[in-house]
Coordinates of C-alpha atoms in Angstrom, one line a residue:
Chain N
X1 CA -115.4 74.6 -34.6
X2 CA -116.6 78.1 -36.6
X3 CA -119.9 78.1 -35.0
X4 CA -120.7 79.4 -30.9
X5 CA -122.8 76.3 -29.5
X6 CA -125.5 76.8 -28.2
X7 CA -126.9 73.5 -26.6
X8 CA -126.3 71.6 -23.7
X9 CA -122.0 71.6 -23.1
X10 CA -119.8 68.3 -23.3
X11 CA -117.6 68.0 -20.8
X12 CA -113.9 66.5 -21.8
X13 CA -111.6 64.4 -19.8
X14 CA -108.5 62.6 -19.8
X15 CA -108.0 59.6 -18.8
X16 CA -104.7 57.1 -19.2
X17 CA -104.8 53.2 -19.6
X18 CA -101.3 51.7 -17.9
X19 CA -100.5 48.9 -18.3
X20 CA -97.4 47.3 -16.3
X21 CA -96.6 43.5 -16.6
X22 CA -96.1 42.0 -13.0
X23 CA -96.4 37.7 -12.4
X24 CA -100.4 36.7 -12.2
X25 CA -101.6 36.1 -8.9
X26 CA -102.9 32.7 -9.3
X27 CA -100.6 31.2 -12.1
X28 CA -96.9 33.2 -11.0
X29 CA -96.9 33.3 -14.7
X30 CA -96.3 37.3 -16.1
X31 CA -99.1 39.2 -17.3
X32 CA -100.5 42.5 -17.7
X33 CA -101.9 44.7 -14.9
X34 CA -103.2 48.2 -14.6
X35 CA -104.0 50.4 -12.0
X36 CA -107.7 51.9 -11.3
X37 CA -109.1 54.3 -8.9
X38 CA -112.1 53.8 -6.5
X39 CA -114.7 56.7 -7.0
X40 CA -116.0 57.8 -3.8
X41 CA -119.1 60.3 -5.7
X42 CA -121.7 59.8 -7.6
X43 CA -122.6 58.3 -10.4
X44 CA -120.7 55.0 -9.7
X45 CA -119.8 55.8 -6.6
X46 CA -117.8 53.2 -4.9
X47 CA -117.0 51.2 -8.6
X48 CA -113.6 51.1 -10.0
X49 CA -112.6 53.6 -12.8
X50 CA -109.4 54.4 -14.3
X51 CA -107.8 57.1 -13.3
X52 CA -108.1 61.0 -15.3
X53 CA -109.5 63.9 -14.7
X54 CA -111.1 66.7 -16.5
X55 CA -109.0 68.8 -19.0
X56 CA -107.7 71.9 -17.4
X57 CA -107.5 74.6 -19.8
X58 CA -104.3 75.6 -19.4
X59 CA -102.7 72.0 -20.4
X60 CA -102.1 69.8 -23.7
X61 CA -103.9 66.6 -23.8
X62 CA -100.4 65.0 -23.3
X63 CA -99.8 66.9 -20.3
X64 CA -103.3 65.8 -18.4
X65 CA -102.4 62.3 -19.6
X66 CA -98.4 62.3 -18.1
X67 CA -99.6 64.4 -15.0
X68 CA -102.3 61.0 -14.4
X69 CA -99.5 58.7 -14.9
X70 CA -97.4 60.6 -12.4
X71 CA -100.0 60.9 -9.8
X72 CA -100.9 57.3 -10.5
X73 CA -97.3 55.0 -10.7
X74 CA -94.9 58.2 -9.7
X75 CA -93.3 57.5 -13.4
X76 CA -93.7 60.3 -16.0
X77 CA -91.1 59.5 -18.9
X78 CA -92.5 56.3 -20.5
X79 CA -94.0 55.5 -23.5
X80 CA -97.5 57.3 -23.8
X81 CA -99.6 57.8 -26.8
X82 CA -103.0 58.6 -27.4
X83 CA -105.5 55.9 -27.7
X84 CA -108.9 56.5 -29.0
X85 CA -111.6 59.4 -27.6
X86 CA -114.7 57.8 -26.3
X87 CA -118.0 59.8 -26.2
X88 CA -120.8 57.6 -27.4
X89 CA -124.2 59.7 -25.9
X90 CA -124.9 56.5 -23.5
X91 CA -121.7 56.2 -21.9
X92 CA -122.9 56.7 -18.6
X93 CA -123.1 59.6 -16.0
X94 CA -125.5 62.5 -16.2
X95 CA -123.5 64.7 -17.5
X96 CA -121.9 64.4 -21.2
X97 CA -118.4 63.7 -21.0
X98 CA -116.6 62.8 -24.1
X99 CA -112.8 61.0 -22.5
X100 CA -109.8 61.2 -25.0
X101 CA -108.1 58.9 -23.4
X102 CA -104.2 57.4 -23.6
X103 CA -102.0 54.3 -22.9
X104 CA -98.7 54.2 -21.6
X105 CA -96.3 51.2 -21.1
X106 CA -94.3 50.9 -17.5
X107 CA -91.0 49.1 -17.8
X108 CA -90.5 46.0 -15.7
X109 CA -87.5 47.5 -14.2
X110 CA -89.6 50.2 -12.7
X111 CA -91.4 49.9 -9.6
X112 CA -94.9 51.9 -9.7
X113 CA -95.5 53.8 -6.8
X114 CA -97.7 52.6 -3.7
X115 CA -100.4 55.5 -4.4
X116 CA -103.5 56.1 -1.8
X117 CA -107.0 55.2 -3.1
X118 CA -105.0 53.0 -6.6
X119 CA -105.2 49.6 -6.5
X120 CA -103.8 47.2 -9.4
X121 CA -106.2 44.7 -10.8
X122 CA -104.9 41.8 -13.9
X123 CA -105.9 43.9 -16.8
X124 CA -107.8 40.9 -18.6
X125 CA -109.8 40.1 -15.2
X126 CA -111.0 43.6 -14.2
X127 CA -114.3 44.2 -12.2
X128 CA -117.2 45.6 -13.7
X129 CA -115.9 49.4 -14.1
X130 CA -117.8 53.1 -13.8
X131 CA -118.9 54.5 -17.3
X132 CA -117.9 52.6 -20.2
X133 CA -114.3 52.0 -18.7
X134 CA -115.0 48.2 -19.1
X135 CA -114.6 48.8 -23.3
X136 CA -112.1 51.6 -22.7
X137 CA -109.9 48.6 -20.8
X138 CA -111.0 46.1 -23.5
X139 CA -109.7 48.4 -26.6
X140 CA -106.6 49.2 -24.8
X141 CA -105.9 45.6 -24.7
X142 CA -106.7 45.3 -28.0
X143 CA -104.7 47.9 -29.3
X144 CA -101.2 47.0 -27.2
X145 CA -102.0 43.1 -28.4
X146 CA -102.3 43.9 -32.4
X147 CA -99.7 46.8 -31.9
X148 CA -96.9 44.8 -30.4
X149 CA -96.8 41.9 -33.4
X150 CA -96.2 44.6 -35.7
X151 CA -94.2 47.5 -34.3
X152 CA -91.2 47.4 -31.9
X153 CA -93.7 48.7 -28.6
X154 CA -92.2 46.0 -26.4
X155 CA -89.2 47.7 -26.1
X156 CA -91.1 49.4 -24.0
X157 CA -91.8 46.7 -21.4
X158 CA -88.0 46.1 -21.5
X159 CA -84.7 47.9 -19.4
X160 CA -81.9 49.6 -21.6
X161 CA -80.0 46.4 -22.1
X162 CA -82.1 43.1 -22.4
X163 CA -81.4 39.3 -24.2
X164 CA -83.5 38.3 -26.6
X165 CA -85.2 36.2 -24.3
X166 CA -86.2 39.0 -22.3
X167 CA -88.1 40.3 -25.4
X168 CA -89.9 37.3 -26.5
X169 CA -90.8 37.0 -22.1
X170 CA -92.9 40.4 -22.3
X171 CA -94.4 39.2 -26.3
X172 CA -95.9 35.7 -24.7
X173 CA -96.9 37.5 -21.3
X174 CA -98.9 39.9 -23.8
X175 CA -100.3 37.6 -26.3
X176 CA -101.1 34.9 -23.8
X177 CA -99.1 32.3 -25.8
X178 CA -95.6 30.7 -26.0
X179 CA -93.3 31.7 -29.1
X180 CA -90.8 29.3 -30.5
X181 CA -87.7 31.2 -29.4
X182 CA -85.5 30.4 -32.7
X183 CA -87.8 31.9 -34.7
X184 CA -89.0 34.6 -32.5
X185 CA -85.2 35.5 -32.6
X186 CA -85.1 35.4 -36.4
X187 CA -87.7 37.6 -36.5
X188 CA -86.4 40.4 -34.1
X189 CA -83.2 40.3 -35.7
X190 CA -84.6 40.6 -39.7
X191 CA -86.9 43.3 -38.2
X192 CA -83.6 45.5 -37.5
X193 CA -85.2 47.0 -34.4
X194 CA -82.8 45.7 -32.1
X195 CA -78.8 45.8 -31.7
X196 CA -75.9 43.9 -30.0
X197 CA -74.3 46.1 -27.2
X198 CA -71.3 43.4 -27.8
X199 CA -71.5 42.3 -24.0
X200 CA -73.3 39.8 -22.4
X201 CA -75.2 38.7 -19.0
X202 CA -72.9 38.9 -16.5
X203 CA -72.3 35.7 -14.2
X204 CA -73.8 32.8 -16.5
X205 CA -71.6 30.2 -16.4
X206 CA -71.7 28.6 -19.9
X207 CA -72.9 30.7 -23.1
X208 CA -73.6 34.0 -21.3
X209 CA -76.6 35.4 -23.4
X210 CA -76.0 38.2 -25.8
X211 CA -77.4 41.8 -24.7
X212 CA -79.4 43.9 -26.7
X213 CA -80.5 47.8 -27.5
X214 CA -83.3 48.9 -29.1
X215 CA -81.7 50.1 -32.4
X216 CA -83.7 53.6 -32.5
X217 CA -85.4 55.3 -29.2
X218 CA -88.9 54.2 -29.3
X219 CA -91.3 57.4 -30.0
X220 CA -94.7 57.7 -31.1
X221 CA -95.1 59.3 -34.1
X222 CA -97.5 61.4 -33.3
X223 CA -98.7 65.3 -34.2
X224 CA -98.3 67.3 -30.8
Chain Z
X1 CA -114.0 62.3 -15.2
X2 CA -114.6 62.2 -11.4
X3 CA -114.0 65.9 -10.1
X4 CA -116.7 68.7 -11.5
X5 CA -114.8 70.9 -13.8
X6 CA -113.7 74.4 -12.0
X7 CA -111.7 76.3 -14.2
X8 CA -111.8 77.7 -17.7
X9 CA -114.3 75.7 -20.0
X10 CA -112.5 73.5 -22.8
X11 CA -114.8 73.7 -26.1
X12 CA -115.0 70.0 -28.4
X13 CA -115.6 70.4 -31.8
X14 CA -115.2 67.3 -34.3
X15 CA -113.8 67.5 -37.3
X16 CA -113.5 65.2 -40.5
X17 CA -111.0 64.9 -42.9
X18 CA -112.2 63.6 -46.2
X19 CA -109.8 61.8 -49.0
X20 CA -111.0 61.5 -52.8
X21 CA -108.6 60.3 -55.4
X22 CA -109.0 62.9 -58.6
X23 CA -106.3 63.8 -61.4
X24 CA -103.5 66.4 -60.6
X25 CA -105.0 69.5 -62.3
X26 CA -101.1 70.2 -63.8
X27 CA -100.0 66.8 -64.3
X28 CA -103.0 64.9 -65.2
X29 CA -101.8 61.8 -62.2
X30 CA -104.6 60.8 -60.0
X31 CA -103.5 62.2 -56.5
X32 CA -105.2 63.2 -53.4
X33 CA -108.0 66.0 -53.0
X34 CA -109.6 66.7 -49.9
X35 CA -112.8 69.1 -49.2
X36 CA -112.1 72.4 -46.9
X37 CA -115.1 75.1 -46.1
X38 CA -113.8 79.1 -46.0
X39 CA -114.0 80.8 -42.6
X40 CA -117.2 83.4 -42.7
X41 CA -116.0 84.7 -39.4
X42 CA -113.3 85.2 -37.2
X43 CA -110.9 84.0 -35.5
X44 CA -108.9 83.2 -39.1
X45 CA -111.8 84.5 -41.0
X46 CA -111.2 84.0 -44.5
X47 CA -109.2 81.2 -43.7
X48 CA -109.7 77.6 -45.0
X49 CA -110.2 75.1 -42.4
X50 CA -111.4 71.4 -42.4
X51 CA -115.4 70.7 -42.2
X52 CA -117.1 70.3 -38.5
X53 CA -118.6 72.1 -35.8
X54 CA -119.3 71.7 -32.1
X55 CA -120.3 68.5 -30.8
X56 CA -123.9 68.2 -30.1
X57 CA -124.8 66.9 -26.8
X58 CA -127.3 64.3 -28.2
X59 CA -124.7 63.1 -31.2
X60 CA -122.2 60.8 -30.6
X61 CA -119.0 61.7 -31.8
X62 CA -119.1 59.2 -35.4
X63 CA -122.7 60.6 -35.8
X64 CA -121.1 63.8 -36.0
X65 CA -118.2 63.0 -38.1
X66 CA -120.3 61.2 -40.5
X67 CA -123.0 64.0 -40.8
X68 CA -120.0 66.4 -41.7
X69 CA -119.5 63.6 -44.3
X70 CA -123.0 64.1 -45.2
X71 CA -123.1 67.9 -45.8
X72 CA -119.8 68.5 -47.2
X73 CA -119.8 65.0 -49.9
X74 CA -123.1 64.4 -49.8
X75 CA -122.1 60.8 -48.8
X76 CA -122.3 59.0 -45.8
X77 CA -121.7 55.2 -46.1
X78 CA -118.1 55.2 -46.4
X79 CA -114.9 54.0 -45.0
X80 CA -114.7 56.5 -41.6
X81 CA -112.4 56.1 -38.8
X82 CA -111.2 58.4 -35.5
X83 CA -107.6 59.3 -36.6
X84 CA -107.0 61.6 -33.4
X85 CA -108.0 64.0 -30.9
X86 CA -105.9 67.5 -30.9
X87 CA -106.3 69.7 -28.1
X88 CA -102.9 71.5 -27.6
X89 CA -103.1 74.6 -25.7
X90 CA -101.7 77.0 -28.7
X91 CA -103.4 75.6 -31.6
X92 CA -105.0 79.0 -32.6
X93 CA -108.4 80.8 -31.5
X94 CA -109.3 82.8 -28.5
X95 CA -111.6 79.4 -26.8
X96 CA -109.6 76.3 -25.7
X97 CA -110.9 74.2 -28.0
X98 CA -110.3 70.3 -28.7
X99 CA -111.0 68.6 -32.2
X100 CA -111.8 64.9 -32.1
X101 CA -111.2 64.5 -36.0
X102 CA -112.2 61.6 -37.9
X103 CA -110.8 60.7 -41.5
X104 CA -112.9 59.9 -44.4
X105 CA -112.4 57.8 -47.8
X106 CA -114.2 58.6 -50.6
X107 CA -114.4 55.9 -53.0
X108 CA -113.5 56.5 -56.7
X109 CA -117.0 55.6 -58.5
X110 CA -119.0 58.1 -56.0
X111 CA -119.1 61.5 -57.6
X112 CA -118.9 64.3 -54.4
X113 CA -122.1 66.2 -54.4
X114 CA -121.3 70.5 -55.4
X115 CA -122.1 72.3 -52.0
X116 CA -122.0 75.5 -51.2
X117 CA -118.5 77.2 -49.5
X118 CA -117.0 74.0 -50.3
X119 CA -113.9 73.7 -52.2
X120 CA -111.6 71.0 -53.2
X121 CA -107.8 71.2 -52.5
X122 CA -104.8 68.7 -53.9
X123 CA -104.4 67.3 -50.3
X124 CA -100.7 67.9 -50.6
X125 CA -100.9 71.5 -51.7
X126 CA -103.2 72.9 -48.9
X127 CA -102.7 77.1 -48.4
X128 CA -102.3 78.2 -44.8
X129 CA -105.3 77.0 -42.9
X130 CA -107.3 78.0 -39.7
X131 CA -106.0 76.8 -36.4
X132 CA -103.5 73.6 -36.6
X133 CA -105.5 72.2 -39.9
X134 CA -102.4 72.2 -41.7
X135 CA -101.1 70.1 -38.7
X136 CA -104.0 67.9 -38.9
X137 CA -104.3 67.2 -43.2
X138 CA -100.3 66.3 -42.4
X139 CA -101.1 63.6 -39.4
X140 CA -104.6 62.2 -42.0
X141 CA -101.9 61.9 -44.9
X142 CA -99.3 60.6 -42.5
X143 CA -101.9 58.0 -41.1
X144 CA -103.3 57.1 -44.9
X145 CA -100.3 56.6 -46.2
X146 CA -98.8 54.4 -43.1
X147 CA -102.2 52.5 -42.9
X148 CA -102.5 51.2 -46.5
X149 CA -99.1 49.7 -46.4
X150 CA -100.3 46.9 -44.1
X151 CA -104.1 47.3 -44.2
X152 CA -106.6 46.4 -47.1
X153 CA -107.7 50.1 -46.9
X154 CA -107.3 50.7 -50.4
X155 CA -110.7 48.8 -50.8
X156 CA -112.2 51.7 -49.7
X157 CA -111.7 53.7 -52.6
X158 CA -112.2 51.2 -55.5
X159 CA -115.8 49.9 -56.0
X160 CA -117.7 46.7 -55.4
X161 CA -115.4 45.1 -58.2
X162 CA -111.9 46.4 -59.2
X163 CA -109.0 44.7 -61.6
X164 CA -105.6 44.4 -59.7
X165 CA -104.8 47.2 -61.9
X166 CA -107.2 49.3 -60.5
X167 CA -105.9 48.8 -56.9
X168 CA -102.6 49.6 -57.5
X169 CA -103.4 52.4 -59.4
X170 CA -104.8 53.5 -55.8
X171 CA -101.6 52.6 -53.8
X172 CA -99.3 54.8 -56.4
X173 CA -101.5 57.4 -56.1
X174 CA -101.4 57.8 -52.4
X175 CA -98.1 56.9 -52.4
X176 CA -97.1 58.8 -55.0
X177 CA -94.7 56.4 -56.8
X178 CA -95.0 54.0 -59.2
X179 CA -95.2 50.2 -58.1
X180 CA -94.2 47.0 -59.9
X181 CA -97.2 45.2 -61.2
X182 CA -96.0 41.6 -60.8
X183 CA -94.8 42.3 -57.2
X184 CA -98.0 44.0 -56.5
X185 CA -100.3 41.3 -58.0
X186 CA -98.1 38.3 -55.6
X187 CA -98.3 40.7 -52.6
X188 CA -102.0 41.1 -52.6
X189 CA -102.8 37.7 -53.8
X190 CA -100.5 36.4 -50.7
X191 CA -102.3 38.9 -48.4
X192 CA -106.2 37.2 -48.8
X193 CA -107.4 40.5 -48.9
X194 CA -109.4 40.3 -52.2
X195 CA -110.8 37.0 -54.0
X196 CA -111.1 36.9 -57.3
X197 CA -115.1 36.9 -58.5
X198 CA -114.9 34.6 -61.5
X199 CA -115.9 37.2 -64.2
X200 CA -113.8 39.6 -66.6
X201 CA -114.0 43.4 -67.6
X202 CA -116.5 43.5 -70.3
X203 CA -115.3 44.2 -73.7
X204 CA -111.6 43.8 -73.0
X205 CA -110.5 42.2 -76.7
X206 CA -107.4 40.0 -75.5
X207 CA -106.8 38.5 -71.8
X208 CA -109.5 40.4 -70.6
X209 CA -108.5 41.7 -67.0
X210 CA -109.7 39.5 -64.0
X211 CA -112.4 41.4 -61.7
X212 CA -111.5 40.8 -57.7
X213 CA -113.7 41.9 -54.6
X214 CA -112.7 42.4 -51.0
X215 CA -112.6 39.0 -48.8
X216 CA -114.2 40.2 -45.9
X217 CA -115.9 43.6 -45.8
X218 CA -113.5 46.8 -45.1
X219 CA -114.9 47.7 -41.2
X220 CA -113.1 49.9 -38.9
X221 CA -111.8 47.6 -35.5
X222 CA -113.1 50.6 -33.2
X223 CA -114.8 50.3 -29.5
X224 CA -118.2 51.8 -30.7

């Protein structure tokens, strides 16, 4: 940072992983999805990437990253956090472009926008993407999967109000796995990240299920 | 990453904060140091700031973390991990400029080599930096001190074989407070972090202290 440099520039983008949970094509069953871009230049021209752009000057990495998100799904105020900078030397392209790159969470009760030239693709069955996108997608994945068993991220899958069951639907359709719902719901309820709102669905007939908040807004405790 | 870059460059420096565990020059209680260089030049010249420089176009970004580990500690192979990219618009200088920083442990039985225009600070008692640095030596204390509640990362600063004692002798320090040895002893031992290696400290008279190393080597879980 103190000296001038002098060789060849690195070029910086932004890009932003998104991941929305919608019912897999094949099996109905819900999963994650995110949206990419087709790139219609070289390098990689016609291959799916995700969508970013270079770092305008006059904006905060967050910025870039929530102005993607809005041009991509039309949704701005989600959860967003940064998720890793890539800029390993062979990440592909001509030019040296080092990517610090974010994630952000869409809630189910939101409906992306329909966006020209973005197309969603089930995050865990992606083509073969431009650049290193492919790993990008992979530690994204990674990240949300060891992230949600131990912090309270999948409130921000879920609406304002939601059952418990609600909460463990967005945990399996994460981890790929079924969870025993009594202990799933001892374990939300020790962890003190959720409340009772003291109503309950409206319309079940028999044992309406209990509604929930999250107990504290969901931030990312992060710097900027 | 798609559209050639038309406005104001953005400059990318990396930068590397580096943790060593030394004894509070006023109280004597093993606390937190970290390495800063002084500013030769302006903007903030005089200024402390953290150890880095402009990326390279032929480095990737750990190479160049880890060879600011090499010049400023004169040690390489240690625990080194991203811990985040700042890059907001105000954070000081005339150049837009965004810092990948990286976060270095420096274990306890490696002695820091002396280099020159490098100075060692009590982490928690920095004097007004260059740029955000203050910003960023808050967010690497933040992250340390998160991390090592639920991580083995306190490996990274005892040697190849450490006492119980010895590891929690790490975790007060960082988390500068004293910790129950039984309940530390049960919560490691439960955690499978660290196996015990059969032998004993040497020359102990009575119950000599059992010697553990780590159950699977400390590795950052990062794309590259």
């Amino acid at each position: 940072m103190t000296q001038q440099f002098t060789g060849q520039r690195v070029d910086l983008a932004v890009s932003t992983v998104i991941f929305a949970l919608r019912p897999h094509p094949r099996t109905g069953k819900l999963t994650l999805w995110l949206p990419l871009v087709r790139r219609n230049r070289q390098p990689y021209e016609g291959k799916w990437a995700l969508p970013g752009g270079p770092l305008a000057a006059e904006h905060d990495l967050v910025t870039s990253a929530r102005q993607t998100l809005e041009s991509t799904v039309g949704i701005s105020e989600t959860y967003l956090e940064q998720l890793y900078s890539f800029g390993a030397v062979d990440r592909g392209g001509d030019e040296r472009t080092v990517s610090v790159v974010y994630w952000a969470l869409v809630p189910r009760d939101r409906e992306p926008a329909v966006v020209d030239g973005v197309e969603w693709f089930v995050a865990d069955e992606v083509p073969e993407l431009a650049f290193d996108h492919n790993a990008v997608v992979a530690y994204g994945l990674d990240r949300l999967r060891a992230k949600i068993t131990y912090s309270p991220i999948a409130l921000a899958f879920v609406g304002a109000q939601f059952t418990l069951a609600d909460l463990r639907t967005v945990h399996e359709a994460v981890l790929r796995k079924t969870i025993d719902p009594a202990n799933f719901r001892r374990q939300v309820l020790a962890g003190g990240t959720v409340v009772p709102t003291g109503t309950y669905v409206q319309g079940a007939s028999h044992r309406p299920p209990a509604l929930y908040r999250a107990a504290v807004p969901l931030t990312t405790k992060e710097p900027r």
